[in-house]
Coordinates of C-alpha atoms and ligand atoms in Angstrom, one line a residue:
X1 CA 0.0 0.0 0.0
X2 CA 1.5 3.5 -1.1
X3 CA 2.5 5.6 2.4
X4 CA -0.1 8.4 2.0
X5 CA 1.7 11.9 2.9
X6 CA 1.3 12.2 6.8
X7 CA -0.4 15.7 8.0
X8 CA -0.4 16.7 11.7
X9 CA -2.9 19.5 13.0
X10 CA -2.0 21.9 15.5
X11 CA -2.3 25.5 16.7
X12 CA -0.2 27.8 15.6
X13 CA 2.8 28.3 17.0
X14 CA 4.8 31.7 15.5
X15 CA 8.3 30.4 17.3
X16 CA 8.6 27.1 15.5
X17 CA 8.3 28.9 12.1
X18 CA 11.9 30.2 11.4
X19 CA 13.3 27.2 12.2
X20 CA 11.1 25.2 9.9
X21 CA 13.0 23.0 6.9
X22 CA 11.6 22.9 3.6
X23 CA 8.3 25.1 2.8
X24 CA 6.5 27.2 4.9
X25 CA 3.0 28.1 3.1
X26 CA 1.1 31.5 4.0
X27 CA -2.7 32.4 3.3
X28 CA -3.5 36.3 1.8
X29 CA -7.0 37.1 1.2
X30 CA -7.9 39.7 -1.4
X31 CA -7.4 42.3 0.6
X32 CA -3.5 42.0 1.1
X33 CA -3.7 42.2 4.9
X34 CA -1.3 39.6 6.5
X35 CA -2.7 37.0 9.2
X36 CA -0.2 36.3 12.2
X37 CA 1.5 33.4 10.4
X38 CA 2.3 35.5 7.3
X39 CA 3.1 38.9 9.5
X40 CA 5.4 36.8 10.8
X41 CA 7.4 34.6 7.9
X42 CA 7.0 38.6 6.0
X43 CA 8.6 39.8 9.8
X44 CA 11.8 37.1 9.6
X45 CA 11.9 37.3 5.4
X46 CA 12.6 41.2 5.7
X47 CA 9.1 42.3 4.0
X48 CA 9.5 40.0 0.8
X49 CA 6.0 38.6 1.5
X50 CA 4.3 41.8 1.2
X51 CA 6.3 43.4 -1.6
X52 CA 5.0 40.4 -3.4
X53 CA 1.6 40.7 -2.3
X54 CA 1.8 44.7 -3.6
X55 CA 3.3 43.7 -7.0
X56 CA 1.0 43.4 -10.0
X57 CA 2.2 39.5 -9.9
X58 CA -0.5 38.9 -6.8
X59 CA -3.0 40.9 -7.9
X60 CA -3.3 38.8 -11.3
X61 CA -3.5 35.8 -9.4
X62 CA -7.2 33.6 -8.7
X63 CA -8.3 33.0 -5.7
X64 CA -6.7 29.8 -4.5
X65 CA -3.4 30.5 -6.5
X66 CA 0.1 30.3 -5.2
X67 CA 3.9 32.3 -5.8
X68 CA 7.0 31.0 -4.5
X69 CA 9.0 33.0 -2.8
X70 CA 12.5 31.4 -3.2
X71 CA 15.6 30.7 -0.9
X72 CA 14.4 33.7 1.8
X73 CA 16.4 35.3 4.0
X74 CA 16.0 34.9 8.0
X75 CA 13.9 31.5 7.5
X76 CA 15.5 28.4 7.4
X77 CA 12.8 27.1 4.7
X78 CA 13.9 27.2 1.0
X79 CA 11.0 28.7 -0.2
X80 CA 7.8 30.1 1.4
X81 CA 4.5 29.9 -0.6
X82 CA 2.2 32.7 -0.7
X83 CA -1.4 31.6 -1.5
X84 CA -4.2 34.1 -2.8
X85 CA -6.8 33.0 -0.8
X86 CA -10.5 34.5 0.2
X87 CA -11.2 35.0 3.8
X88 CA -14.9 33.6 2.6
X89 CA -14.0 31.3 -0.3
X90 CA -16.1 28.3 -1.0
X91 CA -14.5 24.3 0.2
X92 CA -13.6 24.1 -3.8
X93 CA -11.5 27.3 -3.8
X94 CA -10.0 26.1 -0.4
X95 CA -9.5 22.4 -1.9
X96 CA -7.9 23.8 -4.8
X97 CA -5.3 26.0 -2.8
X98 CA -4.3 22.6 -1.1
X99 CA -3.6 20.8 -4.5
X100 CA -1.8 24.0 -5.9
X101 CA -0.3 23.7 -2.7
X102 CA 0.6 20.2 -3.0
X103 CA 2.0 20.7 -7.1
X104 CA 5.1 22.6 -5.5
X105 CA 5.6 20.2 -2.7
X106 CA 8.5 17.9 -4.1
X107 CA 8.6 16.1 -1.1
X108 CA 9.7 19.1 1.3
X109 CA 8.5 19.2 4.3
X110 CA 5.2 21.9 4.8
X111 CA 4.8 24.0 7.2
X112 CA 1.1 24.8 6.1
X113 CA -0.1 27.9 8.3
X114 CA -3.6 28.1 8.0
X115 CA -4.1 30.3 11.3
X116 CA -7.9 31.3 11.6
X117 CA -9.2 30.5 8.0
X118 CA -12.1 28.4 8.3
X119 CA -11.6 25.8 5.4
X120 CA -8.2 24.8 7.2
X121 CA -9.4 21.4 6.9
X122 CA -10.7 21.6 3.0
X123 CA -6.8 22.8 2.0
X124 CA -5.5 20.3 4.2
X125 CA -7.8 17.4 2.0
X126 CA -6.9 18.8 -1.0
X127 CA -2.8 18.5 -0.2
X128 CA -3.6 15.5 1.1
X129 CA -5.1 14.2 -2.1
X130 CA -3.1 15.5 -4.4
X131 CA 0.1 14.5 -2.9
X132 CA -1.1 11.3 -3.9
X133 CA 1.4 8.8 -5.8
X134 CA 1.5 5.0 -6.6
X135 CA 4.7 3.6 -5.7
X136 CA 3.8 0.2 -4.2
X137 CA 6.2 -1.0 -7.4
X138 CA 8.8 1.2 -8.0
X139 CA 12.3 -0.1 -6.0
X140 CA 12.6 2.5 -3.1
X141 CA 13.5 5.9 -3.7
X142 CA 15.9 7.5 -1.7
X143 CA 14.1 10.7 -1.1
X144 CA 11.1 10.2 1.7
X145 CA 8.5 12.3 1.0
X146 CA 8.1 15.1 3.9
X147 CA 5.6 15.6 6.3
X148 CA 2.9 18.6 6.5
X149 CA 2.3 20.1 9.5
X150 CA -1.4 22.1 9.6
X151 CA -1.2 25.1 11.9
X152 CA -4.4 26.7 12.8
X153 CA -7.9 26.6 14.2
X154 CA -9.7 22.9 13.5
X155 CA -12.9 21.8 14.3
X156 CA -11.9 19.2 17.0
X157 CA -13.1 16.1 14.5
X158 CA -12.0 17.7 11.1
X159 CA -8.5 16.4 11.4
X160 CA -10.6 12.5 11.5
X161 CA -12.8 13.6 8.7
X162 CA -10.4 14.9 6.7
X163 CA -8.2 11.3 7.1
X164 CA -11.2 9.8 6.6
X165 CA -12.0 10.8 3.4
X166 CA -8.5 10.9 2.2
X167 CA -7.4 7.4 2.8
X168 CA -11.2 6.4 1.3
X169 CA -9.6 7.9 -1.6
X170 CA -6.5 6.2 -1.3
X171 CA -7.7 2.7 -0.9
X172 CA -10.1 3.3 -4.4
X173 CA -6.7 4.7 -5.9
X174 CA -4.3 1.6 -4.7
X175 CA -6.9 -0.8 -5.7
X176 CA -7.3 0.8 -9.4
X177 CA -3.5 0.9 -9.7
X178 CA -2.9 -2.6 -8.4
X179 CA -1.9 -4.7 -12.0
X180 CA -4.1 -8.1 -12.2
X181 CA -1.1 -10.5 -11.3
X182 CA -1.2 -8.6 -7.5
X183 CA -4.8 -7.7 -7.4
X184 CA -6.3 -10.7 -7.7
X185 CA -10.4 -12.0 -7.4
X186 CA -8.4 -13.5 -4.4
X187 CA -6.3 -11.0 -2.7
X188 CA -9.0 -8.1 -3.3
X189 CA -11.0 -10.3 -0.9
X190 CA -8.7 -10.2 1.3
X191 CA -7.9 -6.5 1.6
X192 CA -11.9 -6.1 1.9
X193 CA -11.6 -8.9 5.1
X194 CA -9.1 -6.6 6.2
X195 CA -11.2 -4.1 6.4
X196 CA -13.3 -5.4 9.4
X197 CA -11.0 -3.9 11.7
X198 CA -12.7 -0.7 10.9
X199 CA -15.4 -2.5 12.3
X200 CA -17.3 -3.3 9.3
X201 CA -18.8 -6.6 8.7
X202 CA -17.0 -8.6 6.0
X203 CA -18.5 -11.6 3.9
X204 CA -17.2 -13.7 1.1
X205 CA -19.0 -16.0 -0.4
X206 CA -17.1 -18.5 -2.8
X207 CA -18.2 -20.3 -5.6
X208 CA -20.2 -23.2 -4.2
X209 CA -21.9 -20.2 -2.8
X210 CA -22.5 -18.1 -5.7
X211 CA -23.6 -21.5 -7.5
X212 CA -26.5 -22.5 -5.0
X213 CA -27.6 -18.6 -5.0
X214 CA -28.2 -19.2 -8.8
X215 CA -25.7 -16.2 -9.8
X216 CA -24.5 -18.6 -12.9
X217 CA -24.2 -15.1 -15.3
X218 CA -21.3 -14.0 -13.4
X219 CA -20.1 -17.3 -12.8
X220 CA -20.1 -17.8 -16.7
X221 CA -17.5 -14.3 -16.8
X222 CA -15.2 -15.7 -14.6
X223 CA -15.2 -19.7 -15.6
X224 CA -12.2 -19.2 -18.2
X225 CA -10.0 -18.0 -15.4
X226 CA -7.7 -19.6 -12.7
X227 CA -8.6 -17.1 -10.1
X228 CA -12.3 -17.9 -8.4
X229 CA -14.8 -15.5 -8.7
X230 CA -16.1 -14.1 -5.5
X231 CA -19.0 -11.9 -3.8
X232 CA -17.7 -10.2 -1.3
X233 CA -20.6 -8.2 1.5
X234 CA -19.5 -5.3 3.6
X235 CA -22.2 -3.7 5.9
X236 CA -21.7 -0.6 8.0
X237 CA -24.6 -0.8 10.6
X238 CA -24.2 3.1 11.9
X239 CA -27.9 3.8 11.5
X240 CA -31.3 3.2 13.3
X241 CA -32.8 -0.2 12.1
X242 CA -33.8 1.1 8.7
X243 CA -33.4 -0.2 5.5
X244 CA -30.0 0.1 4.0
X245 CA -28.7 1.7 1.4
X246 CA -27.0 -0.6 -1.3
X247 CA -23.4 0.2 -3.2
X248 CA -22.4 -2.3 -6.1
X249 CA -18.9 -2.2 -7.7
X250 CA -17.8 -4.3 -11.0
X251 CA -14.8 -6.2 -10.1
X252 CA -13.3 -7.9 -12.9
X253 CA -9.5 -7.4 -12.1
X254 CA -8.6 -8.4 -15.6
X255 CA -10.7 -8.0 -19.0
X256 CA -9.2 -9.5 -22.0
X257 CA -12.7 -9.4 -23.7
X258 CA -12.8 -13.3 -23.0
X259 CA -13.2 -15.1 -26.3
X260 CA -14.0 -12.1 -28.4
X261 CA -10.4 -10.6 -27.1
X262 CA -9.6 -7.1 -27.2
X263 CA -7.0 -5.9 -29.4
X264 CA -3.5 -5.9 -27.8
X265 CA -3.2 -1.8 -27.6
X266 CA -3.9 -1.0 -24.7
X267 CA -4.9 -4.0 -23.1
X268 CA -2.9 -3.0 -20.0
X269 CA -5.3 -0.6 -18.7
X270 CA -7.7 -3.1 -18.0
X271 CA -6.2 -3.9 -14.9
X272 CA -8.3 -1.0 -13.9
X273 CA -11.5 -2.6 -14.6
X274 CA -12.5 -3.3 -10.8
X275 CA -12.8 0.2 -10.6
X276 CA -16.4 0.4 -9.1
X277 CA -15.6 -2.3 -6.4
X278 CA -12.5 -0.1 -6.3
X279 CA -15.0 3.0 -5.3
X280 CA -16.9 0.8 -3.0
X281 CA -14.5 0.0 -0.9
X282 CA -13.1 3.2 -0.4
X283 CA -16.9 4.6 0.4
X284 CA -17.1 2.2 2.6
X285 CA -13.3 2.8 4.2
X286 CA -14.5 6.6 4.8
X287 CA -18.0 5.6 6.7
X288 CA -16.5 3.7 9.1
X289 CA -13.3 5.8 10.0
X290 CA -15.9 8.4 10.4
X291 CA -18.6 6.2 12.2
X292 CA -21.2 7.8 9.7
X293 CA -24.6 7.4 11.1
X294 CA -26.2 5.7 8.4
X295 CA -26.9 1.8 7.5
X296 CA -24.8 0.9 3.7
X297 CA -24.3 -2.4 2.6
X298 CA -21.6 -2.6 -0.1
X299 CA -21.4 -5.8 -2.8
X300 CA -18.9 -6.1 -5.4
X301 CA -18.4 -8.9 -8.0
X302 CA -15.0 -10.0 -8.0
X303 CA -14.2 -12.0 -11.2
X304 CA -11.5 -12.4 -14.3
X305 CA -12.5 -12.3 -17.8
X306 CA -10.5 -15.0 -19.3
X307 CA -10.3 -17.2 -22.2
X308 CA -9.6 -20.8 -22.2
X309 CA -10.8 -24.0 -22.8
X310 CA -14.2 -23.0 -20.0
X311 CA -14.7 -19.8 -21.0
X312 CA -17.9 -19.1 -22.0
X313 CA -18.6 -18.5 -25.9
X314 CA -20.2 -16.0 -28.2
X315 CA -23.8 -17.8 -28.7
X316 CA -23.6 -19.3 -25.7
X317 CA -27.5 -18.7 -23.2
X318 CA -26.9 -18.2 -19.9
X319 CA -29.8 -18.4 -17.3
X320 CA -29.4 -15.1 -14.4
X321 CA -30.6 -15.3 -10.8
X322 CA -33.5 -13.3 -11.9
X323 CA -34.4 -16.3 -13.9
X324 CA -34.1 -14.1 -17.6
X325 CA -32.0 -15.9 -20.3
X326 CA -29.4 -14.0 -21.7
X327 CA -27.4 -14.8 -25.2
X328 CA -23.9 -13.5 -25.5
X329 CA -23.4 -12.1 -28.5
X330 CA -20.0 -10.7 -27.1
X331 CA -18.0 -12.3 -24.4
X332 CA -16.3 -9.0 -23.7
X333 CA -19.6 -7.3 -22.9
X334 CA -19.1 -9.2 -19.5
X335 CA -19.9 -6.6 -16.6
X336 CA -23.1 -6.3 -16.9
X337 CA -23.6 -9.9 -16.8
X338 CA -21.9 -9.6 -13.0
X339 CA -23.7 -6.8 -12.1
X340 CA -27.1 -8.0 -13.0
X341 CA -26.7 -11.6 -10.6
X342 CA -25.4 -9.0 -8.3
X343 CA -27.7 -6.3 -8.6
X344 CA -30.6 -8.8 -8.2
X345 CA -29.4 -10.8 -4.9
X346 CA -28.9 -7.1 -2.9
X347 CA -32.3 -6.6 -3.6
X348 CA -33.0 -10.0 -2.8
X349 CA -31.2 -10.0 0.2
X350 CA -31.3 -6.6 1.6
X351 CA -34.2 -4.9 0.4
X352 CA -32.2 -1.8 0.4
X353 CA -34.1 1.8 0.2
X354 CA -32.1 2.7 -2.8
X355 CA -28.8 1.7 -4.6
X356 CA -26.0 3.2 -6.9
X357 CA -23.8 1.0 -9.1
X358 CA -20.2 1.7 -10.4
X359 CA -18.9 -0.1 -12.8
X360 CA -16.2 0.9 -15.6
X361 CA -18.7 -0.5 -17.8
X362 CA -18.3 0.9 -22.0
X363 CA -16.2 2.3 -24.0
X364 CA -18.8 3.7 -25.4
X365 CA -19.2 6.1 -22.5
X366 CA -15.4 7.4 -22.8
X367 CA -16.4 8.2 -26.0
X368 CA -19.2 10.5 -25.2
X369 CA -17.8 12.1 -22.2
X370 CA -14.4 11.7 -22.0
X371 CA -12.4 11.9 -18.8
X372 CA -14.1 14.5 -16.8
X373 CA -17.8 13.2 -16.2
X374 CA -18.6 10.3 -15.1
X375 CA -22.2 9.1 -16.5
X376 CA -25.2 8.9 -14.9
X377 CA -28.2 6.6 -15.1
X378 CA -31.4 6.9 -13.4
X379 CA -34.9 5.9 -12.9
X380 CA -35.4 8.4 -9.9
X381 CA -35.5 12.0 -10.2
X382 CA -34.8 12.8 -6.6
X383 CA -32.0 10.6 -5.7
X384 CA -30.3 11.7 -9.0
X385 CA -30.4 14.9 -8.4
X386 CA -29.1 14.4 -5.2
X387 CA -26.1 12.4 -6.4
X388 CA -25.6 15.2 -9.3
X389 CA -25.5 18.6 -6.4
X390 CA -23.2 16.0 -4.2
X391 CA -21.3 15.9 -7.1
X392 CA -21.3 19.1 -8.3
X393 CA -20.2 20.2 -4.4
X394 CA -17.5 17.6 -4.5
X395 CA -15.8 18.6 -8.0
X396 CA -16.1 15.2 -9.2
X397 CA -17.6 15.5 -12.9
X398 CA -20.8 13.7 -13.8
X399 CA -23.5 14.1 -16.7
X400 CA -27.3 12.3 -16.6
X401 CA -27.7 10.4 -19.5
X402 CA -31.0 9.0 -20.5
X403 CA -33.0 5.5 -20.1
X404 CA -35.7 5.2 -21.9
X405 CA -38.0 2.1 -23.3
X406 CA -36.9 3.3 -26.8
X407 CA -33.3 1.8 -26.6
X408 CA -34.8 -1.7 -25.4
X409 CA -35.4 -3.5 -29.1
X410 CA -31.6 -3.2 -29.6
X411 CA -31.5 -5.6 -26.9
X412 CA -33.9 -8.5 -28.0
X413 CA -32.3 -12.0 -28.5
X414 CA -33.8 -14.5 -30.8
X415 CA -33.0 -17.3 -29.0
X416 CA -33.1 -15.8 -25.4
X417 CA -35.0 -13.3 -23.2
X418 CA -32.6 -11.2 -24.1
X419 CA -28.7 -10.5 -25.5
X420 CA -25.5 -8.8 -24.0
X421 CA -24.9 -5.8 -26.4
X422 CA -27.1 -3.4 -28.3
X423 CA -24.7 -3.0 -30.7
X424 CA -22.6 0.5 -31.6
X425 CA -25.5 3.3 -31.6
X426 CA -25.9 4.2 -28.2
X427 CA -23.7 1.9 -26.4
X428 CA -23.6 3.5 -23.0
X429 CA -27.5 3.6 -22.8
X430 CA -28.1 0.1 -24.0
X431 CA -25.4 -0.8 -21.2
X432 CA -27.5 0.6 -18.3
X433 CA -30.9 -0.7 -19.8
X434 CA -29.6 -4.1 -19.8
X435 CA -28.5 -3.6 -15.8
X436 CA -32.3 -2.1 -15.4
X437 CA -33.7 -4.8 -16.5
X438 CA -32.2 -6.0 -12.7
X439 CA -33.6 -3.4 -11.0
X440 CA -37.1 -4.4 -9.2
X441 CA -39.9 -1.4 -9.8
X442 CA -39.9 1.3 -6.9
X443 CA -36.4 0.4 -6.2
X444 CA -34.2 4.0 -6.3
X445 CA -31.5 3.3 -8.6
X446 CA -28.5 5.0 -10.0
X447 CA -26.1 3.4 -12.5
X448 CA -22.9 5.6 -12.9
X449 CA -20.5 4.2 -15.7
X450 CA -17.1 5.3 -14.7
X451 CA -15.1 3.9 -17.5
X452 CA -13.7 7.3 -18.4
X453 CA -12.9 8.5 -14.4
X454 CA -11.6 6.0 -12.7
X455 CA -8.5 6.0 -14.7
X456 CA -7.3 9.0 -16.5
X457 CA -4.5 9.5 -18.9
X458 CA -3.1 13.0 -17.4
X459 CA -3.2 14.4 -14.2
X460 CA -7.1 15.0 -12.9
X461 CA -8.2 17.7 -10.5
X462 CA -7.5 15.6 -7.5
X463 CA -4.8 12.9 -8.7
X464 CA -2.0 12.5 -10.3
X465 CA -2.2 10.7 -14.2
X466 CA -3.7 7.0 -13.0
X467 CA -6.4 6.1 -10.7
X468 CA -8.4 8.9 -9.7
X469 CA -10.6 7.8 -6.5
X470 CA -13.5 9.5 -8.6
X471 CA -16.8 9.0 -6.8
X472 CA -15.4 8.8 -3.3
X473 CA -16.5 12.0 -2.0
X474 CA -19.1 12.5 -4.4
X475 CA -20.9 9.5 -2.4
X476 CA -20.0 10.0 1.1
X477 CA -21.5 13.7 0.4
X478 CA -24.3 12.0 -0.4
X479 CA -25.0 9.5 2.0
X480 CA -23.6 12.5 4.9
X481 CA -26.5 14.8 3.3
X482 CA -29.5 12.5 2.6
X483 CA -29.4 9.0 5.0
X484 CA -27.6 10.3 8.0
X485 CA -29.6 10.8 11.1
Ligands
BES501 N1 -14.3 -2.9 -19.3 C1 -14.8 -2.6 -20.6 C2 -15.2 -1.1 -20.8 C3 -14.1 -0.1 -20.7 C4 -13.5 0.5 -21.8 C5 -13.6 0.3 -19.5 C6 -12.6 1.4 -21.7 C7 -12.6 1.3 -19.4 C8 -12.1 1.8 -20.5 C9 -16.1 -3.4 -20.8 O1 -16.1 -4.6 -20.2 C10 -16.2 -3.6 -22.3 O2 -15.4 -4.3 -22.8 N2 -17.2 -3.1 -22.9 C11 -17.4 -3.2 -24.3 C12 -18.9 -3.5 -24.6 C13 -19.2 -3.9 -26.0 C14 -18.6 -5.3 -26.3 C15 -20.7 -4.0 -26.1 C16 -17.0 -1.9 -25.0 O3 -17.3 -0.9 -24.5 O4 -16.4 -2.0 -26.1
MN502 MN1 -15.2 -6.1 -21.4
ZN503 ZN1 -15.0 -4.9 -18.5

């Protein structure tokens, strides 16, 4: 597991400042004045910090924008960073700061001092997060990376919330970096057992288990692979004793496509396909380092798209829990054949109040939106649009795209209830009205196709190039704001 950066919170203390090492980081709102942190680095720096913030070269800068100050004089720090910052600026602006912040680090130590401002905490998260990097195999580098020191006012808990939420991130991120030969359907069970000792309750259940359930469509994904596939169940029981509400991740670890392969160009990057499970995990990391007051159960499908001498065939009819036959028409088209066994037994099983699914589920999405929203599927207008403003709060891009009877003749079958793929028009859509055909009526449901987000080619707004943790925060926001008591 990659050492996230370690921050420490404290109050601030104006004597420890000149003798700090590496960077010492100062907050100026709009207004130019200088807090007591800054008064004092601009005292011991012989007034450099405010000839910068009087030259043209601050006032052009946005709020949440930083200047290096290099090599000062009367500090022991090699540079001191002056960040443009609103006295009243929103937890983006703040957030922002903190991965500006964290872009000049270079594994210095930070002195970060935050004195008074209120969104302490918010730049603290957003240093945290972007100081983010996946090094769990690269030989060890000689150059630790420093630690942060916070010092200001904190709410008492916002130091825990703030670790909360960051190593929820962290956990999605190491998961969605981890390459197939380490992350395996076996070992991701494992790091999700480990995860009882943040007192969730952890289940597996194994094949002969999956088999007796009925769950033979996501059985029939993983049967041309060595690795078993798995269910694995984590429940946080922080509520009253209402009905939970249900997260479900696509594992597949590795997707060759199965029988109908993908081409060999860029095959590697579906080692990130266990992205959803990847966000589930982390959700569920964050609720119970934070003891959020709400009931979630969490289910991810953890299987390997293979081919071999078992693997399931284009043509070949596959009967689901549900008890709908499906013809594959494409073996690659192989997550929504986990989620729907999956999808049905929580609903089965739990009778949850609502559920969202994550799943890097089409191409055909990346297409559409790119990198930067996530889509979003939905048959209920409130929970949607409570997902989309948790979102929007969070930074974390998304975009409602439709389901509609009209895209369901693309999936009839002639030998079966009905087939895997809807072929090219429309992929995305005919993706998500397969999974609703899983979805029982008056059951709140979101379906968010992360295909393009979890992964991203260059850096995102949050992370480093790689594994984003998209969907994290944007879900803990939304549990926090509608199911918490
Ligand atoms: N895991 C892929 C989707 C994917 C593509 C994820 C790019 C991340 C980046 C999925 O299992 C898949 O192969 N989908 C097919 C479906 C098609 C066969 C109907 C696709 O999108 O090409
Ligand atoms: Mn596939
Ligand atoms: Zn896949």
């Amino acid at each position: 597991m990659t050492k996230p950066v370690s921050i420490r919170f404290q109050e601030l203390s104006l004597d420890e400042i000149a003798a700090a090492t590496g960077a010492v980081v100062v907050f100026v709102g709009e207004d130019g004045k200088l807090d007591r942190g800054a008064a004092r680095v601009n005292r011991l720096a012989r007034g450099a910090v405010a000839r910068l913030v009087e030259n043209a070269a601050f006032a052009d800068l946005n709020s949440g924008d930083v200047l290096e100050l290099a090599f000062p004089a009367g500090l022991a720090a090699d540079g001191v960073l002056v960040v443009k910052l609103d006295r009243r600026c929103g937890h983006d602006i703040a957030r922002k700061a903190g991965v500006n912040i964290a872009r000049l680090k270079r594994g210095r130590p930070m002195l970060v001092l935050t004195g008074t401002h209120r969104m302490g905490d918010e730049i603290a998260l957003g240093l945290a997060l972007r100081c983010y990097e996946f090094t769990d195999h690269k030989t060890p580098n000689a150059r630790p990376e420093g630690d942060v020191t916070v010092m200001g006012v904190t709410q008492p808990d916002a130091a825990l919330d703030v670790a909360a939420r960051a190593e929820g991130v962290f956990l999605t991120r190491d998961l969605t970096n981890a390459p197939a030969n380490i992350l395996t359907t076996q070992t991701f069970a494992e790091r999700l057992l480990a995860l009882s000792d943040l007192g969730l309750e952890v289940e597996v259940l194994d094949e002969p288990a999956l088999e007796a359930l009925g769950m033979r469509t996501l059985l029939a994904v993983g049967q041309g692979s060595d690795s078993p596939s798995k269910v694995v169940i984590l429940r946080w029981n922080g509520g009253g004793d209402e009905a939970p509400f249900a997260l479900i991740g696509k594992g597949v670890v590795f997707d060759t496509g199965g029988i109908s392969m993908k081409p060999a160009a860029g095959m590697e990057e579906m080692t990130m396909d266990m992205g959803g499970a990847g966000v589930v995990a982390g959700v569920m990391s964050t609720l119970a380092r934070r003891k959020a007051k709400a009931n979630v159960v969490a289910l991810v499908g953890l299987v390997e798209n293979m081919p071999d001498g078992k693997a399931i065939r284009p043509g070949d009819v596959i009967t689901t829990m549900k008890g709908d036959t499906v013809e594959i028409i494409n073996t690659d088209a192989e997550g929504r054949m986990v989620l729907a066994d999956v999808l049905w037994y929580a609903q089965d099983r739990f009778k949850p109040s609502g559920m969202i699914d994550l799943a890097t589920l089409t191409g055909a999405i990346v297409i559409g939106l790119g990198h930067h929203k996530a889509g979003v599927f939905s048959n209920d207008d409130a929970l949607c649009n409570g997902f989309l403003d948790a979102a929007k709060d969070e930074g974390e891009g998304a975009w409602r795209m439709p389901l509609d009877p009209v895209y369901e003749p693309q999936l009839k079958s002639r030998v079966a209830d009905l087939q895997n793929v809807g072929g090219r028009p429309a992929g995305a859509v005919t993706a998500a009205q397969f999974l609703q055909r899983f979805v029982k009526a008056g059951v709140p449901w979101i379906h968010l196709d992360i295909a393009g987000v979890a992964s991203t080619p260059s850096d995102s707004v949050y992370a480093p190039k790689g594994a984003s943790g998209w969907g994290v925060l944007s879900i803990d926001r939304l549990i926090r704001d509608r199911y918490e008591r």
